[in-house]
Tab-separated table of C-alpha atoms and ligand atoms in Angstrom:
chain	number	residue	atom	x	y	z
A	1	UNK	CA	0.000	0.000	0.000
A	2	UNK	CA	1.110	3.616	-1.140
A	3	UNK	CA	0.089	6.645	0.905
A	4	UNK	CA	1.003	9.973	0.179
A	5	UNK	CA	1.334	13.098	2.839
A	6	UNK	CA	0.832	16.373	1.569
A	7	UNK	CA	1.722	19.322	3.728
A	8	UNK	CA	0.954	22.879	2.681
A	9	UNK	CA	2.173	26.052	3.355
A	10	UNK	CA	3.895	26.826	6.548
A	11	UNK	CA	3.441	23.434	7.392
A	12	UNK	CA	7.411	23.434	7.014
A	13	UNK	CA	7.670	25.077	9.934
A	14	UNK	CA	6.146	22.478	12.339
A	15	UNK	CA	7.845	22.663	15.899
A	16	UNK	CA	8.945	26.222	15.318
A	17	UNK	CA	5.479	28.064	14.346
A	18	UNK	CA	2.954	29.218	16.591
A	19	UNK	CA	3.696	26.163	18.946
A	20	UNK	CA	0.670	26.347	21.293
A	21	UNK	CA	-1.614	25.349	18.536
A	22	UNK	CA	0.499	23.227	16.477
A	23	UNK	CA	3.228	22.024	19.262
A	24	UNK	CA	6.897	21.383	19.606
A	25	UNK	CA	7.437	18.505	16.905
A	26	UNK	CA	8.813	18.779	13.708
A	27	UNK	CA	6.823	17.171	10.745
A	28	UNK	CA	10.483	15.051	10.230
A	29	UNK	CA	10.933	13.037	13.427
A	30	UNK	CA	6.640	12.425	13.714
A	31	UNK	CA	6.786	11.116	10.150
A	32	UNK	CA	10.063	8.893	10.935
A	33	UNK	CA	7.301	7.591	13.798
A	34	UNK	CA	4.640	7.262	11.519
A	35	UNK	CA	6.964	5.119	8.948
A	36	UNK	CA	8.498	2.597	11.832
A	37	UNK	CA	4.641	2.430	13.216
A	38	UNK	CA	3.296	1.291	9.882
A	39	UNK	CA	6.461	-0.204	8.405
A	40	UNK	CA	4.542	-2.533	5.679
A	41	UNK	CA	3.001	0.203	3.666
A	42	UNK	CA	5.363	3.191	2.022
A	43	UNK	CA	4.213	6.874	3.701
A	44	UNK	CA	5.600	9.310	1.084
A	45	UNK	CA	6.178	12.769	1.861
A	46	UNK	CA	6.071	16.043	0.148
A	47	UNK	CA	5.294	19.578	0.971
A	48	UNK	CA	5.051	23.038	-0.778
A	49	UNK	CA	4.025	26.559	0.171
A	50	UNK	CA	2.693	26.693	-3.475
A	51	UNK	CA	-0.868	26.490	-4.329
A	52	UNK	CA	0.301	25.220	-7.971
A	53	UNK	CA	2.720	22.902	-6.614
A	54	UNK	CA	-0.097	20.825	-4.194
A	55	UNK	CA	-2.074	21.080	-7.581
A	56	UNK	CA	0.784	19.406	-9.565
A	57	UNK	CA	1.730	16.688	-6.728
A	58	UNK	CA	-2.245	15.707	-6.729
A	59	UNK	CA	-2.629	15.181	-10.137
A	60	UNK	CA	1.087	12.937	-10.605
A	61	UNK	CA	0.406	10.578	-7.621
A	62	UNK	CA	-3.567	11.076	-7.329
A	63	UNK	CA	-4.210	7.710	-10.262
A	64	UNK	CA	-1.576	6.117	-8.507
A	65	UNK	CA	-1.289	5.918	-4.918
A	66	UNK	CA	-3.694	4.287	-2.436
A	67	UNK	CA	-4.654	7.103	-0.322
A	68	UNK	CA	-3.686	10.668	0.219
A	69	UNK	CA	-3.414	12.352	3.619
A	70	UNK	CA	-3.442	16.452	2.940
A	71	UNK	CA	-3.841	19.454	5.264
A	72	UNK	CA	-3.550	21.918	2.602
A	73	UNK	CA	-3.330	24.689	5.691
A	74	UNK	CA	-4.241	28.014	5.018
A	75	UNK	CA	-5.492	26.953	1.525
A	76	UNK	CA	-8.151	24.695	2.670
A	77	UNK	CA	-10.079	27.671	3.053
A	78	UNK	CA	-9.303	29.730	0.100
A	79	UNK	CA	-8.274	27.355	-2.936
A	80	UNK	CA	-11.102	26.502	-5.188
A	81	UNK	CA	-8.412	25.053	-7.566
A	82	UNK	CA	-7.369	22.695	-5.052
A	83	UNK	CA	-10.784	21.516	-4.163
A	84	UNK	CA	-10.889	20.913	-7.801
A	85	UNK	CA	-7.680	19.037	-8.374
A	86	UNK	CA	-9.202	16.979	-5.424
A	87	UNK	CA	-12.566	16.331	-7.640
A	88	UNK	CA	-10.053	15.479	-10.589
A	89	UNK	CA	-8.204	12.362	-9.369
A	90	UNK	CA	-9.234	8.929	-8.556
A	91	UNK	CA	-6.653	8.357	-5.240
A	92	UNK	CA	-9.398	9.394	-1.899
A	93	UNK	CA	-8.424	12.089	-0.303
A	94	UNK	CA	-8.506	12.637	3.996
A	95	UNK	CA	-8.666	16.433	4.935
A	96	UNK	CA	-6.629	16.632	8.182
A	97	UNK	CA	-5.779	19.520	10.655
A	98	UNK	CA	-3.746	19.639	13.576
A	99	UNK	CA	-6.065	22.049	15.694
A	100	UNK	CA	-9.621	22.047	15.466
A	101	UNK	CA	-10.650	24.516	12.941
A	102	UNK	CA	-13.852	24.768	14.167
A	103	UNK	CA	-12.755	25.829	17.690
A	104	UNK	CA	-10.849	28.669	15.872
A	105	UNK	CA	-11.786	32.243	13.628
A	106	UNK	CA	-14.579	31.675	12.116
A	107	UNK	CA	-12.726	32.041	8.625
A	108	UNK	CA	-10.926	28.697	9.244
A	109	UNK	CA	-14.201	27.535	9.464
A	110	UNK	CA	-15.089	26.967	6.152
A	111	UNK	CA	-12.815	24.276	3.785
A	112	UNK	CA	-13.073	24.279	0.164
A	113	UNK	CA	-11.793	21.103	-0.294
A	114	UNK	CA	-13.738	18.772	2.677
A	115	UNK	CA	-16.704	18.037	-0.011
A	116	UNK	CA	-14.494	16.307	-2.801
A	117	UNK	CA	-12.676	14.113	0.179
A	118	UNK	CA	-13.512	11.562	1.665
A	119	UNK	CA	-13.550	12.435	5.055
A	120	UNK	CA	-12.020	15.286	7.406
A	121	UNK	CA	-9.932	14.864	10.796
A	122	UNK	CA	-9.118	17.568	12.625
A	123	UNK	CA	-7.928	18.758	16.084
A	124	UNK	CA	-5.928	15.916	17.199
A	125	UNK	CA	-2.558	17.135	17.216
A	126	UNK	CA	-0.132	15.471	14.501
A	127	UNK	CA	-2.024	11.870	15.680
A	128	UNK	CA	-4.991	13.638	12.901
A	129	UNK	CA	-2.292	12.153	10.003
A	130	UNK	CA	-2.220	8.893	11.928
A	131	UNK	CA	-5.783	8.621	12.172
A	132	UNK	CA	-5.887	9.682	8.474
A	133	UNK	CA	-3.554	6.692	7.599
A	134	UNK	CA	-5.813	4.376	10.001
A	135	UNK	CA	-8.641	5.618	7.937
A	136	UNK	CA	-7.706	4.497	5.058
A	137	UNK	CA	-6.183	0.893	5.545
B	1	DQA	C1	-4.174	23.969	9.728
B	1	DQA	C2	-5.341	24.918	10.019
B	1	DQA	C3	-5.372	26.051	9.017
B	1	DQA	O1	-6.456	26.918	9.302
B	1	DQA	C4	-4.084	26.845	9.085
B	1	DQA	O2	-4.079	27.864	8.118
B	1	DQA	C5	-2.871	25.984	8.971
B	1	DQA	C6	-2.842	24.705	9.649
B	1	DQA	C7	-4.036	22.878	10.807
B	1	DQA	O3	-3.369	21.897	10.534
B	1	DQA	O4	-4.553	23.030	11.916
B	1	DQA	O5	-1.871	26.372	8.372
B	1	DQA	O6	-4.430	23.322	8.497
């Protein structure tokens, strides 16, 4: 089994943004957990500030691929052309966030992309991407 993380932007700076809402890990050493935890399927990784760039990385793995985890950040909320790219592909696609949205501004409220997935996590912590990955096996 092939499952694909997406990260969008500012995701990169897990552990070192805004740590009371998105905490002191780095997205490296939970995914290095993630892979030894679920060591007989292949977790790929990829992540991009750019809107076009999540775009391009749907479309090349989203035939392919068993299952895509993707917290699009900021762009969940603003990015019809990701919603779209999401509607596009054949690979189901979890919506995940680290906080709850829904307990925050009321513009983080509303996601673009949650009606072409398959289902939405959110508010866990980094265990949302695990949950994603449960999710789907
Ligand atoms: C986020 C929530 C978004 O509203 C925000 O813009 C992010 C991260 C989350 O994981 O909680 O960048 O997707």
């Amino acid at each position: 089994m092939n499952i694909q993380i997406i990260n969008g932007p500012n995701l990169n700076l897990l552990g070192v943004r805004e740590k009371s809402i998105y905490g002191e890990t780095n997205f490296d050493s939970y995914l290095d957990e993630l892979r030894k935890r679920y060591a007989n399927i292949t977790i790929n990784y990829y992540q991009s500030n750019v809107e076009g760039e999540i775009i391009n990385k749907l479309h090349e793995v989203g035939f392919s691929c068993d299952g895509i985890v993707l917290n699009a950040g900021a762009y969940t909320h603003t990015s019809v052309a990701i919603g779209d790219a999401i509607a596009g592909i054949k690979t189901p696609v979890i919506e995940v966030h680290i906080s709850n949205v829904y307990k925050r501004e009321e513009f983080r409220h509303k996601s673009l992309l949650a009606a072409n997935c398959k289902g939405v996590i959110a508010g866990f912590g980094l265990d949302s991407y695990r949950l994603a990955i449960e999710s789907l096996l």
